[in-house]
Short mmCIF file of C-alpha atoms and ligand atoms in Angstrom, two decimals:
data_model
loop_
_atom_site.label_atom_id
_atom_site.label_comp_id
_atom_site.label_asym_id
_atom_site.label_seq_id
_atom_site.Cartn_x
_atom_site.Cartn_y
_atom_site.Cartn_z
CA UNK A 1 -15.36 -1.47 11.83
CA UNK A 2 -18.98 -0.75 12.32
CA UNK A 3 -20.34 -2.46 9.19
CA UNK A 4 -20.59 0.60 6.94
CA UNK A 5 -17.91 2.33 7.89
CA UNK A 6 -14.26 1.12 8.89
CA UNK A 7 -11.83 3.41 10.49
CA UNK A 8 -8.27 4.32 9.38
CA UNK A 9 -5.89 3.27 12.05
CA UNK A 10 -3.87 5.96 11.36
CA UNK A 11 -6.26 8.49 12.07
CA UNK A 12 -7.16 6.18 15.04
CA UNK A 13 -3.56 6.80 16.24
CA UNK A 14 -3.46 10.50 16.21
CA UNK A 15 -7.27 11.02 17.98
CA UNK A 16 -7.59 12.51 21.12
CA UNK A 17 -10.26 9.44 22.54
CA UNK A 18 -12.20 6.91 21.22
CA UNK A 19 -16.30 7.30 21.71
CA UNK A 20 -19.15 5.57 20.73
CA UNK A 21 -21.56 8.74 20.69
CA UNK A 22 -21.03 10.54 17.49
CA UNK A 23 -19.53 10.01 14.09
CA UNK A 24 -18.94 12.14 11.65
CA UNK A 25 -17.29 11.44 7.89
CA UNK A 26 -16.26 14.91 7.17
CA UNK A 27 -15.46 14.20 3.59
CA UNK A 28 -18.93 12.51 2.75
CA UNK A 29 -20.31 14.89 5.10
CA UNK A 30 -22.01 12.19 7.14
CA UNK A 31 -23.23 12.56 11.32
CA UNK A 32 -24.39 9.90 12.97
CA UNK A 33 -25.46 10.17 16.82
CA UNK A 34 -25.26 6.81 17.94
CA UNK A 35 -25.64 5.71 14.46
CA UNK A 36 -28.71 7.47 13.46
CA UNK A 37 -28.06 9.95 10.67
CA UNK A 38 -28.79 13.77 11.78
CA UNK A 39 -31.17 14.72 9.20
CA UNK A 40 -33.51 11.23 10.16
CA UNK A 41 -33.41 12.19 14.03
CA UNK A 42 -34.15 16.26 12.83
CA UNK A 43 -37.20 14.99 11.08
CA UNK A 44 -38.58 12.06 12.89
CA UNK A 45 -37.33 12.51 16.42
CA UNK A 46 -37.72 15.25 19.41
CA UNK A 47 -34.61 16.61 21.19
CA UNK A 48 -35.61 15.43 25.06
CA UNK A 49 -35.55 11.94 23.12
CA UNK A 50 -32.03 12.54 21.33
CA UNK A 51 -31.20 13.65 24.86
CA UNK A 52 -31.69 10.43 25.58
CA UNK A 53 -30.27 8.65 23.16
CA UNK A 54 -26.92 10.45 23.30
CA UNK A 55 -26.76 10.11 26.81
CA UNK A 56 -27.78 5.91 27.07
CA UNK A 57 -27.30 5.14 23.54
CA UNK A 58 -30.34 3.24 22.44
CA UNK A 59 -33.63 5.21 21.58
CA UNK A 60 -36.12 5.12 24.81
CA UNK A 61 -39.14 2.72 24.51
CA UNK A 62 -42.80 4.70 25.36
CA UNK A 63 -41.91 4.45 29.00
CA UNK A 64 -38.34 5.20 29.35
CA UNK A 65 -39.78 8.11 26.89
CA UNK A 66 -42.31 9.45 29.58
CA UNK A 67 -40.16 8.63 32.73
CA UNK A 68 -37.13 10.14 31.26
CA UNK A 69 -39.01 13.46 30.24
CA UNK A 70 -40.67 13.72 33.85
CA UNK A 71 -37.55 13.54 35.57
CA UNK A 72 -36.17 16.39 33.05
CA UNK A 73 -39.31 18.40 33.65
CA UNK A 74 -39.16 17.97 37.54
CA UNK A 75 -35.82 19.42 37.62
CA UNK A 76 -35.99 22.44 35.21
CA UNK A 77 -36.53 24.86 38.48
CA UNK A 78 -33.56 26.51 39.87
CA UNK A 79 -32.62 27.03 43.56
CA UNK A 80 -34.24 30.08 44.37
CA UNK A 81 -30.93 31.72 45.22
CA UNK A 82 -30.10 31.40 41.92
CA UNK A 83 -31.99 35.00 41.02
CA UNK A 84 -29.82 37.10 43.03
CA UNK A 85 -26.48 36.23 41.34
CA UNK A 86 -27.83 38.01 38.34
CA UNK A 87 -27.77 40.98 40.17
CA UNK A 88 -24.04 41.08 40.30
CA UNK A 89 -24.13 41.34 36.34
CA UNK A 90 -24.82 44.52 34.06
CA UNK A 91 -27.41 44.31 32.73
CA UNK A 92 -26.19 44.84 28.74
CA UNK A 93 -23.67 42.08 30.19
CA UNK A 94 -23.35 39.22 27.28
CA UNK A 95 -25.76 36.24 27.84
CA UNK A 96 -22.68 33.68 27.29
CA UNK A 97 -20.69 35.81 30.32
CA UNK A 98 -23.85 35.30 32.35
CA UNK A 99 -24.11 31.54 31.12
CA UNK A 100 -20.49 30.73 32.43
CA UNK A 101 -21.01 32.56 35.40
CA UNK A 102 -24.01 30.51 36.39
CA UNK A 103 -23.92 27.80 35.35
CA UNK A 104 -20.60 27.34 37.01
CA UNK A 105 -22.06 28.38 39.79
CA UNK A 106 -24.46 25.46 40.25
CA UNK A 107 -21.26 24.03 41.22
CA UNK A 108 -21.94 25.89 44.88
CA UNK A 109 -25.14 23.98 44.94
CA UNK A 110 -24.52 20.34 44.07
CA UNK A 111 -21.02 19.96 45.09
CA UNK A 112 -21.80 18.41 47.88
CA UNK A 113 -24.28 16.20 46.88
CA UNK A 114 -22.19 14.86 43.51
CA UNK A 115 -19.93 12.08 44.36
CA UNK A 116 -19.02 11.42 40.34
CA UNK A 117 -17.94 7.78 41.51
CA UNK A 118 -21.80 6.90 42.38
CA UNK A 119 -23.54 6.45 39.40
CA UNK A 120 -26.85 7.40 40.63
CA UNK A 121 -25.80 11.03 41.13
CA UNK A 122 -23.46 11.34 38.44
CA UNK A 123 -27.33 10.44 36.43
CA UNK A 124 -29.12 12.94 38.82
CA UNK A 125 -26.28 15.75 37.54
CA UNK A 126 -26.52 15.12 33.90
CA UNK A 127 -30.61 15.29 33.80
CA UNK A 128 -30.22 18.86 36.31
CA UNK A 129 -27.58 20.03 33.80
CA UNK A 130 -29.70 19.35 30.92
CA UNK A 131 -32.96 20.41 32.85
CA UNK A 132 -31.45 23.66 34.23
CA UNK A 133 -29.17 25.64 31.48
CA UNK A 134 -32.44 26.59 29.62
CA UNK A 135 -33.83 27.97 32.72
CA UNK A 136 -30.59 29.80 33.02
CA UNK A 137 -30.23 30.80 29.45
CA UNK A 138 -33.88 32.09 29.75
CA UNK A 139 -33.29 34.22 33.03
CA UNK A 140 -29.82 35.33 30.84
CA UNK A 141 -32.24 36.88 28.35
CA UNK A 142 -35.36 38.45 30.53
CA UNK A 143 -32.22 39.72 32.55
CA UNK A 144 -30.95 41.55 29.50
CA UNK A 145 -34.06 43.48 28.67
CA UNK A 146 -35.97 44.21 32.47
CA UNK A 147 -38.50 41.66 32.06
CA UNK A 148 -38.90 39.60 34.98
CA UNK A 149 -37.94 36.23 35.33
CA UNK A 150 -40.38 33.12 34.29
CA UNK A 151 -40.73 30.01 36.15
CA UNK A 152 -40.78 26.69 34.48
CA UNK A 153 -43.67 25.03 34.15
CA UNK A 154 -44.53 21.34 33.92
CA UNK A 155 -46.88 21.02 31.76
CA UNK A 156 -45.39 22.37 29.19
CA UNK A 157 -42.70 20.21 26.54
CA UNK A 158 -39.37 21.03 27.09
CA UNK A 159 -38.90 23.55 24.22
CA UNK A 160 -42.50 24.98 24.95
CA UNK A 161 -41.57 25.58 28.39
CA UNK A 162 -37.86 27.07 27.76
CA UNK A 163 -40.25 29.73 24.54
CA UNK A 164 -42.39 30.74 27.40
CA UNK A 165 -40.06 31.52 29.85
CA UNK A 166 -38.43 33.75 27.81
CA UNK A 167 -41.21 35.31 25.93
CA UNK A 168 -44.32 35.52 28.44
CA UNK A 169 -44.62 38.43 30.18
CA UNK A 170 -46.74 38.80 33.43
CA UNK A 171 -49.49 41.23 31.89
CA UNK A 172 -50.62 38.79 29.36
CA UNK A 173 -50.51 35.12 28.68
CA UNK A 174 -48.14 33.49 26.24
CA UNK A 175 -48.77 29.88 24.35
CA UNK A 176 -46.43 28.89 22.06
CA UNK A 177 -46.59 28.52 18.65
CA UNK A 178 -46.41 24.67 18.19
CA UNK A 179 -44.60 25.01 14.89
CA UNK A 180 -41.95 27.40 15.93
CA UNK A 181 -41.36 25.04 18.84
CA UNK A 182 -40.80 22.33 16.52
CA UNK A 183 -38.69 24.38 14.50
CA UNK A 184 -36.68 25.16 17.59
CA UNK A 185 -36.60 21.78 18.99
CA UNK A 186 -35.47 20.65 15.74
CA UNK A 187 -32.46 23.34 15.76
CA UNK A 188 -31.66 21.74 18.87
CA UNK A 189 -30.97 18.85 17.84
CA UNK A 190 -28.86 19.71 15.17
CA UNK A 191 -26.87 21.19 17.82
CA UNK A 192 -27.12 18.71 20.57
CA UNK A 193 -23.57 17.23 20.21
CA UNK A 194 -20.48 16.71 17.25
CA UNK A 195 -18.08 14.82 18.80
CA UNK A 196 -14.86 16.16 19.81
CA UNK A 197 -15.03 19.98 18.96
CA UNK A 198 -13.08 22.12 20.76
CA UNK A 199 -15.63 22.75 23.80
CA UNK A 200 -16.37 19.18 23.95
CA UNK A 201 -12.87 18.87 24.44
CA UNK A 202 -12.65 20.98 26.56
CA UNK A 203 -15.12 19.87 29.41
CA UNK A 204 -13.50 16.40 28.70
CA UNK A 205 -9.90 17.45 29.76
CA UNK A 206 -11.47 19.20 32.67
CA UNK A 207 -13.63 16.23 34.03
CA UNK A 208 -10.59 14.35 33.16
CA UNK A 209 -9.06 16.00 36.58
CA UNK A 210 -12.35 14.85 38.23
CA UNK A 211 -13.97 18.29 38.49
CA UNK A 212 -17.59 18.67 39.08
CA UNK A 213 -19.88 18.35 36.08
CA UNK A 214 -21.40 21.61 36.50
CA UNK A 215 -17.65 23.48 36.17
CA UNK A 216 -16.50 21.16 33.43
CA UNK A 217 -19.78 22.26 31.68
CA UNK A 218 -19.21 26.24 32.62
CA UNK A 219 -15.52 25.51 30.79
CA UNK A 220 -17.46 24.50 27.41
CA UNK A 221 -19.70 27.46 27.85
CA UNK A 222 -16.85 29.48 28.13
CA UNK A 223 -14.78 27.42 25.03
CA UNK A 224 -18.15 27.87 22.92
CA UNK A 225 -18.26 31.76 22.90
CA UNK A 226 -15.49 32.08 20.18
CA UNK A 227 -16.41 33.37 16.84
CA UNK A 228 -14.37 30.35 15.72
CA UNK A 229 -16.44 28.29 17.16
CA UNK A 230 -20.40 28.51 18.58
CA UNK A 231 -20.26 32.52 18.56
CA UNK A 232 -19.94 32.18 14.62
CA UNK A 233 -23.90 32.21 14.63
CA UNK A 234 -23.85 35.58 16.30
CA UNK A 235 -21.07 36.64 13.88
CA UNK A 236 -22.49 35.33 10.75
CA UNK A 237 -25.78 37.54 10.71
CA UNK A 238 -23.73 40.28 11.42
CA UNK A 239 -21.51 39.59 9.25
CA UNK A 240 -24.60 39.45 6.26
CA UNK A 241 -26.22 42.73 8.39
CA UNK A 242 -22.83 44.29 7.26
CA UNK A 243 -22.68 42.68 3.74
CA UNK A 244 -26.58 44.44 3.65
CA UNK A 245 -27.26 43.81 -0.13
CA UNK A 246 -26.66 41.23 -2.67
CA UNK A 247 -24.81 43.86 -4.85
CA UNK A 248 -22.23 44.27 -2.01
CA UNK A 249 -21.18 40.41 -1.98
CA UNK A 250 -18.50 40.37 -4.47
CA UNK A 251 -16.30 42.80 -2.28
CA UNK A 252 -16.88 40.15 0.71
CA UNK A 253 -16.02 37.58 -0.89
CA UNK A 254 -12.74 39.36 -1.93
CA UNK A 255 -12.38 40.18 1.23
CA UNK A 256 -12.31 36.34 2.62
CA UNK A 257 -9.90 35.34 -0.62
CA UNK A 258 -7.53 38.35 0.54
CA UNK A 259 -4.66 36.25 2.56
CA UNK A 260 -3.80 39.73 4.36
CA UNK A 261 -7.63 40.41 5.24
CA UNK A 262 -8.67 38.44 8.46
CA UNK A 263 -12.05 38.91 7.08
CA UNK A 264 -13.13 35.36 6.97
CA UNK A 265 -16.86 33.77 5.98
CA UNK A 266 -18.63 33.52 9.15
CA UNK A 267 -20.64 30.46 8.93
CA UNK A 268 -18.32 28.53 6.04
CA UNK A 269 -15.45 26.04 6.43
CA UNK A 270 -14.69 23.56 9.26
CA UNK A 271 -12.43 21.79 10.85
CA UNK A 272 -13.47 18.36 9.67
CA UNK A 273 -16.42 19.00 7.03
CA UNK A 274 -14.75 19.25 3.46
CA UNK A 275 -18.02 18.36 1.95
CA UNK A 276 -21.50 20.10 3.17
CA UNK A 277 -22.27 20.30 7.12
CA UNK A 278 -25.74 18.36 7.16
CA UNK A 279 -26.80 19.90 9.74
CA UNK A 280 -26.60 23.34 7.11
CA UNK A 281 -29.12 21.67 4.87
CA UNK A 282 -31.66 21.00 8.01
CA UNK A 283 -31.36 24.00 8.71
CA UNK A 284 -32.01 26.08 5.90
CA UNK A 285 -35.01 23.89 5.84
CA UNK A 286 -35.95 25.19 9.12
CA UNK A 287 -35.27 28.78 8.52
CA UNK A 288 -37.78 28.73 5.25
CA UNK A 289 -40.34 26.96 7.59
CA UNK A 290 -40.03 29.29 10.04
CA UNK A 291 -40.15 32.72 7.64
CA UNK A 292 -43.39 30.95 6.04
CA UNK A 293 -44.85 30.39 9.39
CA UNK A 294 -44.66 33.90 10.09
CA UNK A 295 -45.62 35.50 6.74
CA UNK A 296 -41.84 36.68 5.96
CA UNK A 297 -41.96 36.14 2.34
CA UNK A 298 -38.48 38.41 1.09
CA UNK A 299 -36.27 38.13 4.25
CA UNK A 300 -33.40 40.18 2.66
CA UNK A 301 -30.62 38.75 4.47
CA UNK A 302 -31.91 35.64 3.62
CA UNK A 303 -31.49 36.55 0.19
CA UNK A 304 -27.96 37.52 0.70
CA UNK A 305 -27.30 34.40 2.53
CA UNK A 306 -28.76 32.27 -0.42
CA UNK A 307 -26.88 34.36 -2.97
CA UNK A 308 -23.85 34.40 -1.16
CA UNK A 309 -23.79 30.32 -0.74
CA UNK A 310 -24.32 30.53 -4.38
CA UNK A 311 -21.66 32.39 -5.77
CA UNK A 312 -19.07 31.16 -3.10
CA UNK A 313 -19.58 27.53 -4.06
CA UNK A 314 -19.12 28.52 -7.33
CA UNK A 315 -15.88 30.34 -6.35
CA UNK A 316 -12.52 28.12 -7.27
CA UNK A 317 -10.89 29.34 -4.12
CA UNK A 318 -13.86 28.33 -1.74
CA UNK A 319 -14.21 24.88 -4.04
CA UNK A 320 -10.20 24.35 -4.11
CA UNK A 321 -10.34 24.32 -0.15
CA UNK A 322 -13.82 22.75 0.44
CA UNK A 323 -15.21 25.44 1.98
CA UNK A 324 -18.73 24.86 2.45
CA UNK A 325 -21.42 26.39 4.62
CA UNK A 326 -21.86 25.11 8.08
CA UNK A 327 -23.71 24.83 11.14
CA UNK A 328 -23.88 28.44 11.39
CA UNK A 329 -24.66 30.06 8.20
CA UNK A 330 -28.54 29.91 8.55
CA UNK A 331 -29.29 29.68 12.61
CA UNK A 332 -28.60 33.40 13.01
CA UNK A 333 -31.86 34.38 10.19
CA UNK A 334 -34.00 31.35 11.54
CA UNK A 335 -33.14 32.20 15.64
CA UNK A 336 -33.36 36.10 15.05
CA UNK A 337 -36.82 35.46 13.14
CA UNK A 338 -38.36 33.09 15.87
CA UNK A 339 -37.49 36.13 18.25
CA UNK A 340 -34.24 35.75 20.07
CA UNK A 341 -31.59 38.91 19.79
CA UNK A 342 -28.25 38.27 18.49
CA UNK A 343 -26.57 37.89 21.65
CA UNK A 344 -28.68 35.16 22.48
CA UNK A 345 -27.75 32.58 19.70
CA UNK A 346 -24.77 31.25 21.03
CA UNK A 347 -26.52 30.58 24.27
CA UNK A 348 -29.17 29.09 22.47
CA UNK A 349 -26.09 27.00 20.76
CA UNK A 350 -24.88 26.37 24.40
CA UNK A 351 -28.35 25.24 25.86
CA UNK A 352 -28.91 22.94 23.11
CA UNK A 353 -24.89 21.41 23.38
CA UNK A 354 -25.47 20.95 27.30
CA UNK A 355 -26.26 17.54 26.29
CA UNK A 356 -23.46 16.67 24.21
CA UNK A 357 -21.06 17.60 26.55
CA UNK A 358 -22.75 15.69 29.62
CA UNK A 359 -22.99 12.63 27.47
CA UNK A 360 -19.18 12.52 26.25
CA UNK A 361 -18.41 13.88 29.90
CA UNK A 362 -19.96 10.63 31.61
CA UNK A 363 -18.31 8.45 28.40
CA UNK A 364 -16.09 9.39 29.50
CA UNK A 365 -16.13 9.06 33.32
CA UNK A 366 -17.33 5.68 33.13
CA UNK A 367 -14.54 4.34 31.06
CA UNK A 368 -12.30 2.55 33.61
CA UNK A 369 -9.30 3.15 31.61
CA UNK A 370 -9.82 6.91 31.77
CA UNK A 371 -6.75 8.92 33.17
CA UNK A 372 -6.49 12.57 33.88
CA UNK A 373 -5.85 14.34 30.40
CA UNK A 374 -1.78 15.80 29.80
CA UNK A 375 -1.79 16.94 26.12
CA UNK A 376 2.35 17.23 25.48
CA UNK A 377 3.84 20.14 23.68
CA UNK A 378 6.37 20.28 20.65
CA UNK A 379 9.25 22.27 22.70
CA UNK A 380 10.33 25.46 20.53
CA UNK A 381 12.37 27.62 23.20
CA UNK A 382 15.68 28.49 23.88
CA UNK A 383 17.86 25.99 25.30
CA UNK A 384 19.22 25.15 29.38
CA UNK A 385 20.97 28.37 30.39
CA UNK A 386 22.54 30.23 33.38
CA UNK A 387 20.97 32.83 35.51
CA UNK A 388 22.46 36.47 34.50
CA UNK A 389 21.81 39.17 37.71
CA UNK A 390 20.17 42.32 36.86
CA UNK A 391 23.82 44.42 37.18
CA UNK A 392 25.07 42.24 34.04
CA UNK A 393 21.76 42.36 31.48
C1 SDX B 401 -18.52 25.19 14.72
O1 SDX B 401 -15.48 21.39 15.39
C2 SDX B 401 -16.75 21.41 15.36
O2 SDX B 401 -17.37 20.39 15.21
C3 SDX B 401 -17.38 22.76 15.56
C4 SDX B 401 -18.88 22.82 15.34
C5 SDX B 401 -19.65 22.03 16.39
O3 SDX B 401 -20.79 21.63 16.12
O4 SDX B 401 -19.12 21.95 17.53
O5 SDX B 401 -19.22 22.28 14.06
C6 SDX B 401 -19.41 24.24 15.41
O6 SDX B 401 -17.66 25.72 15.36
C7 SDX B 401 -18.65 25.40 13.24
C8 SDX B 401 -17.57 26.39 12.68
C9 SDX B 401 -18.09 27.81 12.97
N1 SDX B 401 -17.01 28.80 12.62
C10 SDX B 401 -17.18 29.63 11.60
O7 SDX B 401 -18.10 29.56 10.78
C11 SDX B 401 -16.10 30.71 11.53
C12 SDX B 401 -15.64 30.86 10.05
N2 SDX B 401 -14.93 29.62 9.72
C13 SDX B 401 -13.48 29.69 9.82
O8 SDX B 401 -13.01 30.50 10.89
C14 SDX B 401 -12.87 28.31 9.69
O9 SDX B 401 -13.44 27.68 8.63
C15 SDX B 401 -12.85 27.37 10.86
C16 SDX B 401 -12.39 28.01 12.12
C17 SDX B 401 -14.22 26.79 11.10
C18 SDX B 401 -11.89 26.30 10.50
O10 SDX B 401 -10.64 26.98 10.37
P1 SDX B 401 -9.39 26.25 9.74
O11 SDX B 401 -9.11 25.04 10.52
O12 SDX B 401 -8.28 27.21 9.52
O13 SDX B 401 -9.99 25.81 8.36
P2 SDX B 401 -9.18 25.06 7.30
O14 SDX B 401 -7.89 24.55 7.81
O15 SDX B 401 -10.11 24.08 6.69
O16 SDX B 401 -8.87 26.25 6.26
C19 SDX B 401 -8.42 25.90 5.00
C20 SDX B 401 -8.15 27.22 4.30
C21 SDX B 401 -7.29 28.19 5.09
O17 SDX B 401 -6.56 28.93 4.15
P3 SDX B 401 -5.00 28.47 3.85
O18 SDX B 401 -4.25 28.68 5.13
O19 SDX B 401 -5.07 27.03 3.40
O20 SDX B 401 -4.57 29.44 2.75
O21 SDX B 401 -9.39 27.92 4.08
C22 SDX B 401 -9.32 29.20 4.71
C23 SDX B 401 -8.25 29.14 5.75
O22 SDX B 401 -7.70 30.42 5.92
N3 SDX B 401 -10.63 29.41 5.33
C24 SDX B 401 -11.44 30.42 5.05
C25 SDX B 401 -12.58 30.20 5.84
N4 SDX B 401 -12.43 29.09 6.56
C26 SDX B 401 -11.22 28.59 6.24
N5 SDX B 401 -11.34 31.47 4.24
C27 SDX B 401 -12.37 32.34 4.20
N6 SDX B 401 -13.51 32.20 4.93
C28 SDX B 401 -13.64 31.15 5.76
N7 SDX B 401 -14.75 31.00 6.48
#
C-alpha cells in the first residue's frame, strides 16, 4: 500500500515487474510519476527536472537542479562522426528509421566505455542518452528537408536548444518563442514515461540480457513506431486530414463500430485507461495555447477533433467499452502547429520517452534480484512426431 492507493495482489501476481517510477489507475484515470500527479508536474514543473525526478526519484533541490541541467547541457553534442551515418539514409527516409538507426549506433561509441556494473557510467549513459536523442531527432529532421545540421548550444534550455536546432537556419538567426517552448516542454513531459507500455517493455527485456543502454533504447525506438502505439500521433492527424470536415464524422465513426472495418479511432482507447488519459486533457490545453499564441483562431481539424470527441463519447458503443481519447488525439494539431511535419511526431514522442525508458532501464539494472527476462508461451502446436522423407510427403 502506498497510503492512497493499495494494490490488488492479484493483479500484482500477473505483472510483468514491480517499479516504483510510475503509477497509473487506469479506471480513475490517475498517473503519478513518482507520486506526483501528471497534470501538477505539466503545470508547475519543467521536463529536464521530471528528468530528474524519474530517473532519482525525489525532485532536485536548486543545486542538484543547476548541476544536473549542466551535465545534460554539456553532453547534448554528438561525436562528430555521427553526421556521416546520415548519409547512408534517403533522404525522404522516415525520421523513426533514422532514430533507430542512430541511436543504436551510439552503441559503436560508448561500448567500450559502459561497464553497466559501475554505477558511475551506467549515470554518465543515461544523462548522454537523454542529452543526445534530441540532437539526433533534430539532425533526423534538417536531414529530411536539406537544411544543414545545427549544433547545440549551451546557453540555451534544453527545449530552446533542441527548437533551434531544428528550426534555425544559417542565413538568419532563430530565438525561440518562450511560450511555444513551454508548450513543448510541457508536451514532453506528458510523454516522458507510463510505466510498462509495450516499448518500455521492450528495452527492459533487452537490458534484461545485459545489452548496452544505447541498443536497449534503439529497441524502444523501434517498438514505439507502431500506429498502435507512439506512431498513433502521426496516424491520428491523418486520420482527421482524411475525416476533413465535421459533416464527414458520422461515416468514421461507423467505420470504427464496423467489427469487419479495421478502421479504428486513432488517438482513442488504451490498454489500461478505461476512464480519460490525463495526459489528453493537458494536452488539449496545450494545443489551444499554442493556436492562440500563434493567431490560429478556427483550426479546422481542431474542430473536427473537438466534434469528434464529442459525439464519440456520446456514442453507446465507445461508452460501453470505455473508449476515451488518449495521449494522442491532440499532439498531432498542437506538434504540426508549433512547426514539426507529421513524420516527426513520433520522434518527438521518442525524444521525449528517452527518459522513461533509461529510468525503468537502470530500475531495473540496479535491482539485485533482476534476472535475464524469458516470457513463457501457451503451447498451441501439433504434437511429438516422426520425421517423414521427402519421397513419402
Ligand atoms: C499509446 O500502453 C501505453 O501506456 C501506451 C501509451 C504510452 O504512453 O506509452 O499510452 C501510448 O500507445 C497510446 C495508444 C495509442 N494508440 C492509438 O490511439 C491507436 C488506436 N487505439 C486502438 O488501436 C486501441 O485502443 C489500443 C491499441 C490503444 C488498445 O487496443 P485494445 O487493447 O484492443 O483495446 P481494448 O482491448 O480496450 O479494446 C476494447 C474494444 C475492442 O473491441 P472488442 O474486441 O471488445 O469488440 O474496443 C475496440 C476494440 O476493437 N477498440 C476500438 C478502438 N480501440 C479499441 N474501436 C474503435 N476505435 C478504437 N480506437
Amino acid at each position: 500500500s502506498t497510503g492512497k492507493f493499495t494494490y490488488d495482489p492479484g493483479f500484482t501476481s500477473t505483472a510483468s515487474c514491480s517499479s516504483k517510477i510510475t503509477y497509473i489507475d487506469g479506471d480513475e484515470g490517475v498517473l503519478l510519476y513518482r507520486g506526483y500527479p501528471i497534470d501538477q508536474l505539466a503545470e508547475k514543473s519543467h521536463f529536464l527536472e521530471v528528468c530528474y525526478l524519474l530517473l532519482y526519484g525525489e525532485l532536485p533541490t536548486p543545486a542538484q537542479c543547476e548541476d544536473f541541467e549542466k551535465t545534460i547541457t554539456y553532453h547534448t553534442m554528438v561525436h562528430e562522426q555521427i553526421q556521416f551515418l546520415f548519409r547512408g539514409f534517403r533522404r525522404d527516409a522516415h525520421p523513426m528509421a533514422v532514430m533507430v538507426g542512430v541511436v543504436g549506433a551510439l552503441s559503436a561509441f560508448y561500448h567500450d566505455s559502459t561497464d553497466i556494473n559501475d554505477p558511475e557510467q551506467r549515470k554518465i549513459a543515461t544523462h548522454r542518452l537523454v542529452a543526445k536523442v534530441p540532437t539526433i531527432a533534430a539532425m533526423a529532421f534538417k536531414y529530411s528537408i536539406g537544411q544543414p545540421f545545427v549544433y547545440p548550444r549551451n546557453d540555451l534550455g534544453y527545449t530552446e536548444n533542441f527548437m533551434r536546432m531544428c528550426f534555425a537556419v544559417p542565413c538568419e538567426e532563430y530565438t525561440p518563442n518562450p511560450v511555444l517552448a513551454k508548450a513543448l516542454d510541457t508536451i514532453f513531459i506528458l510523454h516522458a514515461d507510463h510505466e510498462q507500455n509495450a516499448s518500455t517493455s521492450t528495452v527492459r527485456l533487452a537490458g534484461s540480457s545485459g545489452a548496452n543502454p544505447f541498443a536497449c533504447i534503439a529497441a524502444g525506438i523501434a517498438c514505439l513506431w507502431g500506429p498502435a502505439h507512439g506512431g498513433a500521433n502521426e496516424a491520428a492527424l491523418q486520420m482527421l486530414e482524411e475525416i476533413g470536415s465535421v459533416d464527414r464524422i458520422p461515416e468514421y465513426i461507423k467505420r470504427a463500430k464496423d467489427k469487419n472495418d479495421p478502421f479504428r479511432l486513432m488517438g482513442f482507447g488504451h490498454r489500461v485507461y478505461k476512464n480519460y488519459d490525463p495526459r489528453a486533457k493537458v494536452m488539449q490545453k496545450q494545443c489551444h495555447a499554442v493556436l492562440n499564441e500563434l493567431g490560429i483562431k478556427n483550426d479546422p481539424l481542431l474542430e473536427v477533433a473537438v466534434e469528434l470527441e464529442r459525439i464519440a463519447l456520446s456514442d453507446e458503443y465507445f461508452v460501453e467499452k470505455k473508449l476515451y481519447p488518449n495521449i494522442d488525439f491532440y499532439s498531432g494539431i498542437t506538434l504540426r502547429a508549433l512547426g514539426f511535419p507529421v513524420t516527426m511526431f513520433t520522434a518527438l514522442f521518442a525524444l521525449a520517452r528517452t527518459v522513461g525508458w533509461i529510468a525503468q532501464w537502470k530500475e531495473m539494472i540496479e535491482d539485485p534480484e533482476q534476472r535475464i527476462g524469458r516470457p513463457r508461451q501457451l503451447y498451441t502446436g501439433p504434437g511429438e512426431r516422426d520425421y517423414v522423407p521427402l519421397g513419402k510427403r
